[in-house]
Each structure stands twice: as C-alpha cells, then as structure tokens.
mmCIF file of C-alpha atoms in Angstrom:
data_model
loop_
_atom_site.group_PDB
_atom_site.id
_atom_site.type_symbol
_atom_site.label_atom_id
_atom_site.label_comp_id
_atom_site.label_asym_id
_atom_site.label_seq_id
_atom_site.Cartn_x
_atom_site.Cartn_y
_atom_site.Cartn_z
ATOM 1 C CA UNK A 1 27.698 2.382 11.087
ATOM 2 C CA UNK A 2 28.391 4.644 7.770
ATOM 3 C CA UNK A 3 26.517 4.914 4.799
ATOM 4 C CA UNK A 4 27.839 6.064 2.104
ATOM 5 C CA UNK A 5 25.317 8.492 -0.606
ATOM 6 C CA UNK A 6 25.799 7.404 -3.778
ATOM 7 C CA UNK A 7 26.953 10.312 -6.530
ATOM 8 C CA UNK A 8 23.905 11.007 -8.374
ATOM 9 C CA UNK A 9 22.982 13.763 -11.143
ATOM 10 C CA UNK A 10 20.343 16.653 -9.637
ATOM 11 C CA UNK A 11 17.927 15.915 -10.792
ATOM 12 C CA UNK A 12 17.462 12.908 -12.691
ATOM 13 C CA UNK A 13 14.388 10.635 -12.285
ATOM 14 C CA UNK A 14 14.253 6.882 -11.373
ATOM 15 C CA UNK A 15 10.200 5.314 -11.724
ATOM 16 C CA UNK A 16 9.510 2.113 -10.691
ATOM 17 C CA UNK A 17 5.649 0.751 -10.624
ATOM 18 C CA UNK A 18 3.523 -2.536 -9.557
ATOM 19 C CA UNK A 19 1.151 -3.616 -11.301
ATOM 20 C CA UNK A 20 -1.461 -6.774 -10.175
ATOM 21 C CA UNK A 21 -1.727 -9.146 -13.349
ATOM 22 C CA UNK A 22 -5.224 -10.524 -13.174
ATOM 23 C CA UNK A 23 -7.771 -12.617 -14.904
ATOM 24 C CA UNK A 24 -8.775 -11.528 -18.181
ATOM 25 C CA UNK A 25 -12.404 -12.893 -17.964
ATOM 26 C CA UNK A 26 -12.909 -12.743 -14.125
ATOM 27 C CA UNK A 27 -10.892 -9.699 -13.075
ATOM 28 C CA UNK A 28 -9.140 -11.838 -10.012
ATOM 29 C CA UNK A 29 -5.955 -11.477 -9.389
ATOM 30 C CA UNK A 30 -3.593 -14.885 -11.065
ATOM 31 C CA UNK A 31 -0.240 -16.211 -9.318
ATOM 32 C CA UNK A 32 1.513 -16.107 -12.079
ATOM 33 C CA UNK A 33 4.345 -13.047 -11.788
ATOM 34 C CA UNK A 34 7.057 -16.380 -11.606
ATOM 35 C CA UNK A 35 6.543 -17.739 -14.571
ATOM 36 C CA UNK A 36 6.413 -14.220 -16.920
ATOM 37 C CA UNK A 37 9.758 -12.795 -15.222
ATOM 38 C CA UNK A 38 10.947 -15.693 -16.318
ATOM 39 C CA UNK A 39 10.160 -15.744 -19.598
ATOM 40 C CA UNK A 40 11.631 -11.730 -20.219
ATOM 41 C CA UNK A 41 14.758 -12.465 -18.226
ATOM 42 C CA UNK A 42 16.689 -12.852 -21.330
ATOM 43 C CA UNK A 43 14.861 -10.677 -23.706
ATOM 44 C CA UNK A 44 14.680 -7.911 -20.980
ATOM 45 C CA UNK A 45 18.555 -8.447 -19.743
ATOM 46 C CA UNK A 46 20.412 -5.461 -22.598
ATOM 47 C CA UNK A 47 17.052 -3.075 -22.132
ATOM 48 C CA UNK A 48 16.772 0.318 -19.594
ATOM 49 C CA UNK A 49 14.589 -0.761 -17.869
ATOM 50 C CA UNK A 50 13.257 -3.852 -16.007
ATOM 51 C CA UNK A 51 11.180 -6.128 -14.839
ATOM 52 C CA UNK A 52 10.680 -8.071 -11.393
ATOM 53 C CA UNK A 53 8.783 -9.426 -8.694
ATOM 54 C CA UNK A 54 7.682 -8.096 -5.712
ATOM 55 C CA UNK A 55 5.920 -10.200 -2.275
ATOM 56 C CA UNK A 56 3.726 -11.839 -3.808
ATOM 57 C CA UNK A 57 3.096 -13.397 -6.960
ATOM 58 C CA UNK A 58 0.269 -11.879 -8.312
ATOM 59 C CA UNK A 59 2.734 -8.709 -8.852
ATOM 60 C CA UNK A 60 5.622 -7.626 -11.678
ATOM 61 C CA UNK A 61 7.446 -4.591 -11.059
ATOM 62 C CA UNK A 62 8.704 -2.893 -14.006
ATOM 63 C CA UNK A 63 11.210 -0.180 -13.538
ATOM 64 C CA UNK A 64 12.711 2.327 -15.457
ATOM 65 C CA UNK A 65 16.852 3.069 -16.038
ATOM 66 C CA UNK A 66 18.296 6.894 -15.135
ATOM 67 C CA UNK A 67 16.646 9.383 -16.945
ATOM 68 C CA UNK A 68 17.238 12.951 -17.288
ATOM 69 C CA UNK A 69 14.056 13.647 -18.042
ATOM 70 C CA UNK A 70 10.371 12.288 -16.638
ATOM 71 C CA UNK A 71 9.791 11.596 -20.483
ATOM 72 C CA UNK A 72 12.692 8.989 -21.331
ATOM 73 C CA UNK A 73 11.664 7.948 -17.995
ATOM 74 C CA UNK A 74 8.442 7.564 -19.281
ATOM 75 C CA UNK A 75 9.362 6.102 -22.160
ATOM 76 C CA UNK A 76 11.268 3.281 -20.145
ATOM 77 C CA UNK A 77 7.880 1.825 -17.962
ATOM 78 C CA UNK A 78 6.161 2.112 -21.916
ATOM 79 C CA UNK A 79 8.583 -0.073 -23.264
ATOM 80 C CA UNK A 80 8.556 -2.448 -20.375
ATOM 81 C CA UNK A 81 5.230 -2.720 -20.733
ATOM 82 C CA UNK A 82 4.600 -3.790 -24.286
ATOM 83 C CA UNK A 83 6.748 -6.425 -23.636
ATOM 84 C CA UNK A 84 5.366 -7.871 -20.274
ATOM 85 C CA UNK A 85 2.643 -7.882 -22.655
ATOM 86 C CA UNK A 86 3.600 -10.291 -25.167
ATOM 87 C CA UNK A 87 3.209 -12.865 -23.179
ATOM 88 C CA UNK A 88 0.284 -11.624 -20.984
ATOM 89 C CA UNK A 89 -2.065 -11.221 -23.936
ATOM 90 C CA UNK A 90 -2.047 -14.919 -24.565
ATOM 91 C CA UNK A 91 -2.067 -16.224 -21.185
ATOM 92 C CA UNK A 92 -5.548 -14.315 -21.419
ATOM 93 C CA UNK A 93 -4.173 -12.033 -18.177
ATOM 94 C CA UNK A 94 -4.749 -8.024 -18.101
ATOM 95 C CA UNK A 95 -2.380 -5.444 -16.908
ATOM 96 C CA UNK A 96 -4.044 -3.432 -13.823
ATOM 97 C CA UNK A 97 -2.691 -1.447 -11.069
ATOM 98 C CA UNK A 98 -4.713 0.723 -8.050
ATOM 99 C CA UNK A 99 -3.453 0.897 -3.867
ATOM 100 C CA UNK A 100 -5.704 -2.344 -3.883
ATOM 101 C CA UNK A 101 -7.169 -4.958 -5.333
ATOM 102 C CA UNK A 102 -11.030 -4.045 -5.271
ATOM 103 C CA UNK A 103 -12.102 -7.780 -3.847
ATOM 104 C CA UNK A 104 -9.076 -10.469 -4.020
ATOM 105 C CA UNK A 105 -8.593 -12.038 0.233
ATOM 106 C CA UNK A 106 -5.325 -11.980 1.238
ATOM 107 C CA UNK A 107 -5.486 -15.934 2.068
ATOM 108 C CA UNK A 108 -5.730 -16.260 -2.006
ATOM 109 C CA UNK A 109 -2.412 -15.188 -2.512
ATOM 110 C CA UNK A 110 0.821 -16.649 -2.946
ATOM 111 C CA UNK A 111 4.081 -15.227 -1.797
ATOM 112 C CA UNK A 112 6.877 -15.093 -3.891
ATOM 113 C CA UNK A 113 9.655 -17.804 -2.722
ATOM 114 C CA UNK A 114 12.163 -15.264 -1.438
ATOM 115 C CA UNK A 115 14.199 -15.576 2.189
ATOM 116 C CA UNK A 116 13.296 -11.556 2.381
ATOM 117 C CA UNK A 117 9.751 -11.923 2.136
ATOM 118 C CA UNK A 118 9.786 -15.587 4.063
ATOM 119 C CA UNK A 119 11.728 -13.865 6.902
ATOM 120 C CA UNK A 120 9.543 -10.615 6.707
ATOM 121 C CA UNK A 121 6.281 -12.758 6.451
ATOM 122 C CA UNK A 122 7.505 -14.892 8.851
ATOM 123 C CA UNK A 123 8.286 -11.262 11.364
ATOM 124 C CA UNK A 124 5.114 -9.403 10.096
ATOM 125 C CA UNK A 125 2.506 -12.418 10.092
ATOM 126 C CA UNK A 126 -1.655 -11.386 9.356
ATOM 127 C CA UNK A 127 -0.222 -8.033 8.684
ATOM 128 C CA UNK A 128 2.919 -9.482 6.349
ATOM 129 C CA UNK A 129 0.485 -11.487 4.645
ATOM 130 C CA UNK A 130 -2.376 -8.443 4.502
ATOM 131 C CA UNK A 131 0.158 -6.207 2.176
ATOM 132 C CA UNK A 132 -2.497 -6.801 -0.702
ATOM 133 C CA UNK A 133 -0.540 -3.401 -1.650
ATOM 134 C CA UNK A 134 0.500 -1.665 -5.736
ATOM 135 C CA UNK A 135 2.473 1.528 -5.313
ATOM 136 C CA UNK A 136 5.029 3.787 -7.307
ATOM 137 C CA UNK A 137 7.862 5.121 -5.760
ATOM 138 C CA UNK A 138 10.177 8.484 -7.985
ATOM 139 C CA UNK A 139 13.758 8.580 -7.331
ATOM 140 C CA UNK A 140 14.876 11.832 -7.923
ATOM 141 C CA UNK A 141 19.023 12.523 -8.266
ATOM 142 C CA UNK A 142 20.332 14.919 -5.107
ATOM 143 C CA UNK A 143 24.010 15.937 -6.270
ATOM 144 C CA UNK A 144 25.417 16.618 -2.315
ATOM 145 C CA UNK A 145 24.192 14.601 0.820
ATOM 146 C CA UNK A 146 23.382 17.603 2.997
ATOM 147 C CA UNK A 147 20.366 18.712 1.049
ATOM 148 C CA UNK A 148 18.602 15.217 1.683
ATOM 149 C CA UNK A 149 17.507 15.373 5.370
ATOM 150 C CA UNK A 150 16.576 19.143 4.859
ATOM 151 C CA UNK A 151 14.779 18.519 1.232
ATOM 152 C CA UNK A 152 12.725 14.569 3.100
ATOM 153 C CA UNK A 153 11.742 17.361 6.364
ATOM 154 C CA UNK A 154 10.440 19.805 3.943
ATOM 155 C CA UNK A 155 8.285 17.138 1.611
ATOM 156 C CA UNK A 156 6.278 15.487 3.801
ATOM 157 C CA UNK A 157 4.692 19.081 3.885
ATOM 158 C CA UNK A 158 3.551 18.021 0.725
ATOM 159 C CA UNK A 159 3.063 14.505 1.311
ATOM 160 C CA UNK A 160 -0.715 14.334 1.590
ATOM 161 C CA UNK A 161 -1.366 16.323 -1.945
ATOM 162 C CA UNK A 162 1.575 13.455 -2.980
ATOM 163 C CA UNK A 163 -1.276 11.093 -1.494
ATOM 164 C CA UNK A 164 -4.196 12.758 -2.320
ATOM 165 C CA UNK A 165 -3.789 12.746 -6.397
ATOM 166 C CA UNK A 166 -2.313 8.857 -5.892
ATOM 167 C CA UNK A 167 -5.245 7.960 -4.217
ATOM 168 C CA UNK A 168 -6.382 4.469 -5.594
ATOM 169 C CA UNK A 169 -7.706 2.474 -2.236
ATOM 170 C CA UNK A 170 -10.958 2.671 -1.777
ATOM 171 C CA UNK A 171 -12.200 -0.833 -1.611
ATOM 172 C CA UNK A 172 -10.327 -3.377 0.472
ATOM 173 C CA UNK A 173 -11.388 -6.895 0.356
ATOM 174 C CA UNK A 174 -14.613 -6.322 -1.156
ATOM 175 C CA UNK A 175 -15.791 -3.753 1.003
ATOM 176 C CA UNK A 176 -16.070 -0.115 0.403
ATOM 177 C CA UNK A 177 -13.241 1.269 3.307
ATOM 178 C CA UNK A 178 -14.792 5.206 3.112
ATOM 179 C CA UNK A 179 -11.060 6.104 2.585
ATOM 180 C CA UNK A 180 -9.780 7.277 -0.318
ATOM 181 C CA UNK A 181 -5.998 5.674 0.038
ATOM 182 C CA UNK A 182 -6.998 2.475 2.596
ATOM 183 C CA UNK A 183 -2.717 1.339 1.548
ATOM 184 C CA UNK A 184 -1.499 4.568 2.898
ATOM 185 C CA UNK A 185 -2.477 3.094 6.892
ATOM 186 C CA UNK A 186 -2.419 -0.705 5.768
ATOM 187 C CA UNK A 187 1.268 0.435 4.957
ATOM 188 C CA UNK A 188 2.129 1.714 7.621
ATOM 189 C CA UNK A 189 1.708 -1.495 9.886
ATOM 190 C CA UNK A 190 4.760 -2.857 8.309
ATOM 191 C CA UNK A 191 8.094 -2.206 10.721
ATOM 192 C CA UNK A 192 9.395 0.711 9.362
ATOM 193 C CA UNK A 193 7.280 1.829 6.893
ATOM 194 C CA UNK A 194 5.262 5.062 7.545
ATOM 195 C CA UNK A 195 6.322 8.801 8.083
ATOM 196 C CA UNK A 196 10.420 8.485 8.348
ATOM 197 C CA UNK A 197 11.415 10.671 11.626
ATOM 198 C CA UNK A 198 12.251 14.204 11.328
ATOM 199 C CA UNK A 199 16.386 13.809 11.390
ATOM 200 C CA UNK A 200 18.956 16.482 10.457
ATOM 201 C CA UNK A 201 21.305 15.014 9.089
ATOM 202 C CA UNK A 202 23.147 12.362 6.985
ATOM 203 C CA UNK A 203 24.747 11.914 11.090
ATOM 204 C CA UNK A 204 21.560 11.645 12.235
ATOM 205 C CA UNK A 205 20.484 8.720 9.890
ATOM 206 C CA UNK A 206 23.410 6.681 10.131
ATOM 207 C CA UNK A 207 23.316 6.749 13.783
ATOM 208 C CA UNK A 208 19.362 5.773 13.217
ATOM 209 C CA UNK A 209 20.958 2.941 10.950
ATOM 210 C CA UNK A 210 23.130 1.686 13.344
ATOM 211 C CA UNK A 211 20.267 1.281 15.998
ATOM 212 C CA UNK A 212 18.194 -0.270 14.092
ATOM 213 C CA UNK A 213 20.457 -2.553 12.311
ATOM 214 C CA UNK A 214 22.555 -3.691 16.225
ATOM 215 C CA UNK A 215 18.721 -4.329 17.348
ATOM 216 C CA UNK A 216 18.007 -6.799 15.174
ATOM 217 C CA UNK A 217 15.241 -4.845 13.191
ATOM 218 C CA UNK A 218 16.962 -4.721 10.124
ATOM 219 C CA UNK A 219 19.590 -5.764 8.494
ATOM 220 C CA UNK A 220 20.201 -2.846 6.540
ATOM 221 C CA UNK A 221 19.048 0.260 4.935
ATOM 222 C CA UNK A 222 16.916 -0.912 2.103
ATOM 223 C CA UNK A 223 14.407 -2.264 4.966
ATOM 224 C CA UNK A 224 13.707 1.112 5.689
ATOM 225 C CA UNK A 225 10.486 1.594 3.663
ATOM 226 C CA UNK A 226 9.774 4.923 5.160
ATOM 227 C CA UNK A 227 7.094 6.762 2.487
ATOM 228 C CA UNK A 228 9.655 9.422 1.750
ATOM 229 C CA UNK A 229 13.323 8.034 2.218
ATOM 230 C CA UNK A 230 17.091 8.319 0.724
ATOM 231 C CA UNK A 231 17.861 5.837 -1.010
ATOM 232 C CA UNK A 232 21.961 5.863 -0.266
ATOM 233 C CA UNK A 233 22.546 2.909 -2.826
ATOM 234 C CA UNK A 234 21.324 5.115 -5.899
ATOM 235 C CA UNK A 235 21.902 8.590 -3.629
ATOM 236 C CA UNK A 236 18.243 10.063 -4.553
ATOM 237 C CA UNK A 237 15.358 10.507 -2.460
ATOM 238 C CA UNK A 238 12.662 8.072 -3.490
ATOM 239 C CA UNK A 239 8.765 9.087 -2.950
ATOM 240 C CA UNK A 240 6.918 6.160 -1.537
ATOM 241 C CA UNK A 241 3.727 7.434 -0.219
ATOM 242 C CA UNK A 242 1.935 6.854 -2.738
ATOM 243 C CA UNK A 243 -0.322 4.644 -4.103
ATOM 244 C CA UNK A 244 0.073 2.457 -7.543
ATOM 245 C CA UNK A 245 -0.594 5.241 -9.985
ATOM 246 C CA UNK A 246 -4.264 3.466 -12.671
ATOM 247 C CA UNK A 247 -2.591 5.222 -15.855
ATOM 248 C CA UNK A 248 0.712 6.201 -16.998
ATOM 249 C CA UNK A 249 -0.344 10.217 -17.544
ATOM 250 C CA UNK A 250 -1.179 10.172 -13.782
ATOM 251 C CA UNK A 251 1.717 8.230 -13.093
ATOM 252 C CA UNK A 252 3.992 11.035 -15.289
ATOM 253 C CA UNK A 253 2.407 13.985 -13.430
ATOM 254 C CA UNK A 254 2.989 13.004 -9.976
ATOM 255 C CA UNK A 255 6.389 12.132 -10.676
ATOM 256 C CA UNK A 256 6.729 15.358 -12.554
ATOM 257 C CA UNK A 257 4.797 16.696 -9.162
ATOM 258 C CA UNK A 258 8.029 15.015 -6.962
ATOM 259 C CA UNK A 259 11.180 16.619 -10.160
ATOM 260 C CA UNK A 260 9.776 19.721 -9.090
ATOM 261 C CA UNK A 261 9.231 19.487 -5.140
ATOM 262 C CA UNK A 262 12.931 18.662 -4.983
ATOM 263 C CA UNK A 263 14.372 21.134 -7.710
ATOM 264 C CA UNK A 264 13.109 23.542 -6.060
ATOM 265 C CA UNK A 265 14.472 22.640 -2.779
ATOM 266 C CA UNK A 266 17.246 21.986 -3.717
ATOM 267 C CA UNK A 267 17.412 25.737 -5.673
ATOM 268 C CA UNK A 268 15.902 26.894 -2.006
ATOM 269 C CA UNK A 269 19.195 25.752 -0.048
ATOM 270 C CA UNK A 270 21.619 26.760 -2.825
ATOM 271 C CA UNK A 271 20.451 30.620 -1.394
ATOM 272 C CA UNK A 272 20.872 29.751 1.739
ATOM 273 C CA UNK A 273 17.143 29.891 2.380
ATOM 274 C CA UNK A 274 15.804 27.410 5.075
ATOM 275 C CA UNK A 275 13.190 25.166 4.191
ATOM 276 C CA UNK A 276 9.889 25.634 5.412
ATOM 277 C CA UNK A 277 8.764 22.106 7.628
ATOM 278 C CA UNK A 278 5.610 21.126 9.693
ATOM 279 C CA UNK A 279 5.755 19.730 13.689
ATOM 280 C CA UNK A 280 5.297 16.040 13.211
ATOM 281 C CA UNK A 281 2.378 16.356 15.030
ATOM 282 C CA UNK A 282 0.297 18.081 11.840
ATOM 283 C CA UNK A 283 2.532 15.250 9.142
ATOM 284 C CA UNK A 284 0.909 12.677 11.176
ATOM 285 C CA UNK A 285 -2.373 14.996 10.941
ATOM 286 C CA UNK A 286 -2.080 15.244 7.010
ATOM 287 C CA UNK A 287 -1.245 11.938 6.232
ATOM 288 C CA UNK A 288 -4.521 10.558 7.868
ATOM 289 C CA UNK A 289 -6.510 13.385 6.464
ATOM 290 C CA UNK A 290 -5.302 12.808 2.851
ATOM 291 C CA UNK A 291 -6.001 8.733 3.196
ATOM 292 C CA UNK A 292 -8.993 9.708 4.486
ATOM 293 C CA UNK A 293 -10.310 12.525 1.574
ATOM 294 C CA UNK A 294 -8.252 12.471 -1.052
ATOM 295 C CA UNK A 295 -8.721 16.294 -3.475
ATOM 296 C CA UNK A 296 -11.566 16.933 -0.760
ATOM 297 C CA UNK A 297 -8.979 16.419 2.320
ATOM 298 C CA UNK A 298 -8.560 20.122 4.200
ATOM 299 C CA UNK A 299 -5.043 20.025 4.780
ATOM 300 C CA UNK A 300 -2.357 22.209 7.836
ATOM 301 C CA UNK A 301 0.481 24.109 5.212
ATOM 302 C CA UNK A 302 2.224 26.163 7.636
ATOM 303 C CA UNK A 303 3.478 25.749 11.385
ATOM 304 C CA UNK A 304 1.346 28.099 12.722
ATOM 305 C CA UNK A 305 -1.904 25.073 11.987
ATOM 306 C CA UNK A 306 -2.839 27.749 8.916
ATOM 307 C CA UNK A 307 -5.829 24.978 6.589
ATOM 308 C CA UNK A 308 -6.513 24.810 3.294
ATOM 309 C CA UNK A 309 -8.427 22.328 0.997
ATOM 310 C CA UNK A 310 -5.021 20.303 -1.117
ATOM 311 C CA UNK A 311 -6.400 20.966 -3.916
ATOM 312 C CA UNK A 312 -6.493 24.890 -3.924
ATOM 313 C CA UNK A 313 -3.085 24.902 -2.332
ATOM 314 C CA UNK A 314 -1.713 22.101 -4.691
ATOM 315 C CA UNK A 315 -2.787 24.546 -7.710
ATOM 316 C CA UNK A 316 -1.015 27.110 -5.835
ATOM 317 C CA UNK A 317 1.660 24.984 -5.923
ATOM 318 C CA UNK A 318 2.037 24.359 -9.326
ATOM 319 C CA UNK A 319 0.895 27.785 -10.584
ATOM 320 C CA UNK A 320 4.177 29.268 -8.170
ATOM 321 C CA UNK A 321 6.749 26.646 -9.680
ATOM 322 C CA UNK A 322 5.165 25.900 -12.921
ATOM 323 C CA UNK A 323 8.914 27.463 -13.671
ATOM 324 C CA UNK A 324 10.901 24.946 -13.105
ATOM 325 C CA UNK A 325 8.914 21.926 -15.005
ATOM 326 C CA UNK A 326 9.614 23.909 -18.256
ATOM 327 C CA UNK A 327 13.357 23.766 -17.190
ATOM 328 C CA UNK A 328 13.024 20.718 -16.162
ATOM 329 C CA UNK A 329 11.598 19.906 -19.669
ATOM 330 C CA UNK A 330 8.718 18.238 -17.786
ATOM 331 C CA UNK A 331 5.986 20.914 -18.432
ATOM 332 C CA UNK A 332 3.258 18.701 -19.901
ATOM 333 C CA UNK A 333 3.297 16.437 -17.212
ATOM 334 C CA UNK A 334 2.896 19.049 -14.852
ATOM 335 C CA UNK A 335 -0.213 20.083 -17.274
ATOM 336 C CA UNK A 336 -1.399 16.507 -16.516
ATOM 337 C CA UNK A 337 -1.319 17.285 -12.492
ATOM 338 C CA UNK A 338 -5.249 19.713 -13.596
ATOM 339 C CA UNK A 339 -6.539 16.730 -15.057
ATOM 340 C CA UNK A 340 -6.637 14.892 -12.142
ATOM 341 C CA UNK A 341 -8.052 17.387 -9.657
ATOM 342 C CA UNK A 342 -10.565 17.964 -11.963
ATOM 343 C CA UNK A 343 -11.836 14.845 -13.033
ATOM 344 C CA UNK A 344 -11.455 12.809 -9.435
ATOM 345 C CA UNK A 345 -8.323 10.518 -8.835
ATOM 346 C CA UNK A 346 -9.037 7.186 -9.683
ATOM 347 C CA UNK A 347 -10.828 6.431 -6.189
ATOM 348 C CA UNK A 348 -13.787 9.556 -7.406
ATOM 349 C CA UNK A 349 -14.153 6.554 -10.120
ATOM 350 C CA UNK A 350 -13.713 3.467 -8.949
ATOM 351 C CA UNK A 351 -16.552 4.721 -6.489
ATOM 352 C CA UNK A 352 -18.530 6.035 -9.170
ATOM 353 C CA UNK A 353 -18.136 3.157 -11.152
ATOM 354 C CA UNK A 354 -18.737 0.690 -8.320
ATOM 355 C CA UNK A 355 -21.849 3.409 -7.286
ATOM 356 C CA UNK A 356 -23.359 2.445 -11.831
ATOM 357 C CA UNK A 357 -22.516 -1.108 -11.314
ATOM 358 C CA UNK A 358 -24.670 -1.732 -7.627
ATOM 359 C CA UNK A 359 -22.170 -2.610 -5.527
ATOM 360 C CA UNK A 360 -20.570 -4.625 -8.093
ATOM 361 C CA UNK A 361 -16.664 -4.496 -8.136
ATOM 362 C CA UNK A 362 -16.200 -6.917 -10.412
ATOM 363 C CA UNK A 363 -17.031 -4.435 -13.099
ATOM 364 C CA UNK A 364 -14.547 -1.987 -10.680
ATOM 365 C CA UNK A 365 -12.001 -4.250 -11.852
ATOM 366 C CA UNK A 366 -13.112 -4.006 -15.249
ATOM 367 C CA UNK A 367 -12.807 -0.421 -15.653
ATOM 368 C CA UNK A 368 -9.662 -0.064 -13.668
ATOM 369 C CA UNK A 369 -7.998 -3.097 -17.216
ATOM 370 C CA UNK A 370 -9.588 -0.749 -18.662
ATOM 371 C CA UNK A 371 -8.173 3.223 -18.149
ATOM 372 C CA UNK A 372 -4.954 0.279 -18.207
ATOM 373 C CA UNK A 373 -5.420 -0.031 -21.582
ATOM 374 C CA UNK A 374 -5.924 3.634 -21.799
ATOM 375 C CA UNK A 375 -9.423 2.212 -23.353
ATOM 376 C CA UNK A 376 -12.944 3.886 -23.045
ATOM 377 C CA UNK A 377 -12.830 6.675 -20.721
ATOM 378 C CA UNK A 378 -14.563 6.588 -17.559
ATOM 379 C CA UNK A 379 -18.307 8.387 -19.295
ATOM 380 C CA UNK A 380 -17.565 5.655 -21.533
ATOM 381 C CA UNK A 381 -18.343 3.006 -18.938
ATOM 382 C CA UNK A 382 -20.701 4.527 -17.134
ATOM 383 C CA UNK A 383 -22.389 4.611 -20.025
ATOM 384 C CA UNK A 384 -21.858 0.590 -20.663
ATOM 385 C CA UNK A 385 -23.058 0.349 -17.509
ATOM 386 C CA UNK A 386 -26.640 2.434 -18.054
ATOM 387 C CA UNK A 387 -25.632 6.058 -16.041
#
C-alpha cells in the first residue's frame, strides 16, 4: 500500500499534552472530561489550540496549533489550559500531569464512549484497561520524506535521554515501583506500541503498513503507536516516548530538545553525512535503563558499546547543539534542560515528597497539583510537611 507523507514546514512544531482531572480535595481521578469538552466545544471552535478527550474519561488532551517556534506552540498550550480552567475551577476539579497517577486504580476508571476505544479494550483486555498513563507528544515538521526514517533511527540514540528527562511515573496504583518511568514499560504492552522497527526508508514503512493492515492488526497508520513514529497526515516526526511532564516549562524544555535534535540530523543529511545509530539490542537496553533509573542511568551511546551517564551525555549534547537552539529561536526553552538536570525530573521530586510524607501518596498528588499551577516549589512543599 502507499501512504502519502504530507507537506510541512521544516522544524515546525506541534505539541500534545495529556492532563489528568482530579478531585480538588481527595486528589483522586474524576470522570468529568466529557462534560468539560462539551462546554468548551463551541468556545474553542476557532482557536489555534484544541481540547479533546482520550481513552479514559479522567483525561483531557490539549494540543497546540502548528508553531514556527516552541514558544508559539507553548503559548497555544497555555491558552488551552486557561480555557479548561474556566470550566474546571468552578467544579473544584484540579489539573495535574505525570506519567501515572500515584494511587488511582484502573478498575475505577471509565472508558470514553468511542468505537475505537471500545475496540482497543476488547482486543487488549486487562492490559488495555491498565493504560492509566499520560504523556506528551512532540511533532516536528520534516520537509523531505526521504529524511524521515534516517532521522527516526538517529533519534532512538536519544530516546533514553528524553525518557529520563520526562520520567514521572515512579508510583503505580498505590505502590512504589522502583522505576523512574513505569509508564514506559506499561505502554509497550499494547499492540504496535514500543520501540520503532529499524526501517531504512519510506518504502519499507509502506510494506510494514500493508502487512499490518492485511492481517487485521491495524486499520491505518494512526494506529502505529511507536515511541517515535512518522505522522503521515501532518508531515511530521512524532516523539511519544516521554512521560507526561509535570510543568509547562519542562514541557517546553523537552520539546525544544526534540526540535533541535531533528534539525541537527536534518542538517547532517543535507551535508551528506551518515547519521549515528545503535544496534536495536542496545536501543532496547537503553530504554529499560532509563525507565528504571531515570537521570541516574548509564546508557550506551555508540555501536561499540561505550557507556556514559545519561545526564553527563545530555549536557555534552546540549552544549554541542546550543547554536541550533539559537537558530530555531528556542534558546530560552533549551536552557531549561539544565534545571531538570540539576533539580531532578518529576519522578525524583515525587519520591522526595512521598518520603517526607511517610509514604502518603495523597501528598504526592497535591504536590503535582501545586506544580502544575506553578505554585509552591518542592522545597516549600517539603517545608510544609516538616522537612
């Protein structure tokens, strides 16, 4: 089968952010997304951003328009959140984001009443019902279809870096998992989710799609749920490997890294240089290491098996690519990566709060709500707990 790759502006950006809806007092998830979306449907009809539903009725997804810069896309996201709050605030519904909710149980959640979601649950059963996960998706425009898979394959070298920066799911259904990103390992249980196949070019992708459609695995390309995938409809590469970011500045920082990496690889191809890739067995190992250890992971950075602390390798990468961030007008957001490296990802902050609260995960949820509202810092929240 043939699959057209849409025309898009090089290095253009689109963002998607999945947000939890929680009761303001208890912090537990609430199934109120359908009514929130219903109220906003007419209000947001002509806006650049959108507010839509997801698999579970406890989630709204806010998406930006197509931005020339990270700042433009982030502004759209901020506008979308402001619109959502006009509905949620009077209802005492709070917004928060992480790769997982610290204590909510899957069997208490409701599936959104759409045919594609019901079909997914019917096929995937227990694993599908356990998809209490939240993430971000970063789209970056690619102007030439022949660049798509070389760039995707090169991006897998940095998948553990992105996963470690965004790691925010150390708790699952009330238990401490020992993983910085438990979401990363849960999500890959779905059919067609997980690491991308190391395809060489668009023709191989079309062969893959043809086989998957003919055998009834998927209906179309939108059901390919890889951690990094092509989005043919938009003419973008979409990075889906990240846990849900807990704050807007962190979302902006990680999105800027994705944009800069894609542009860097595109320039390398323009110069006729071959992009660095890793054997798939190293890619798989790196994904597990970053899911387990987050920013404390040691990752494999070349085909020879050289291992480096992921935080150290990230700092070297950002220094090397800083000029591209300036060119893309995202230097401010790019600089925000250092704060995550210095202060830790959300998973670290959550475990600190849990420790200070003697394991009370309700305090972790309140911490996440405060962070999302850009309220008290972690230090102030720990102080309020007597630590």
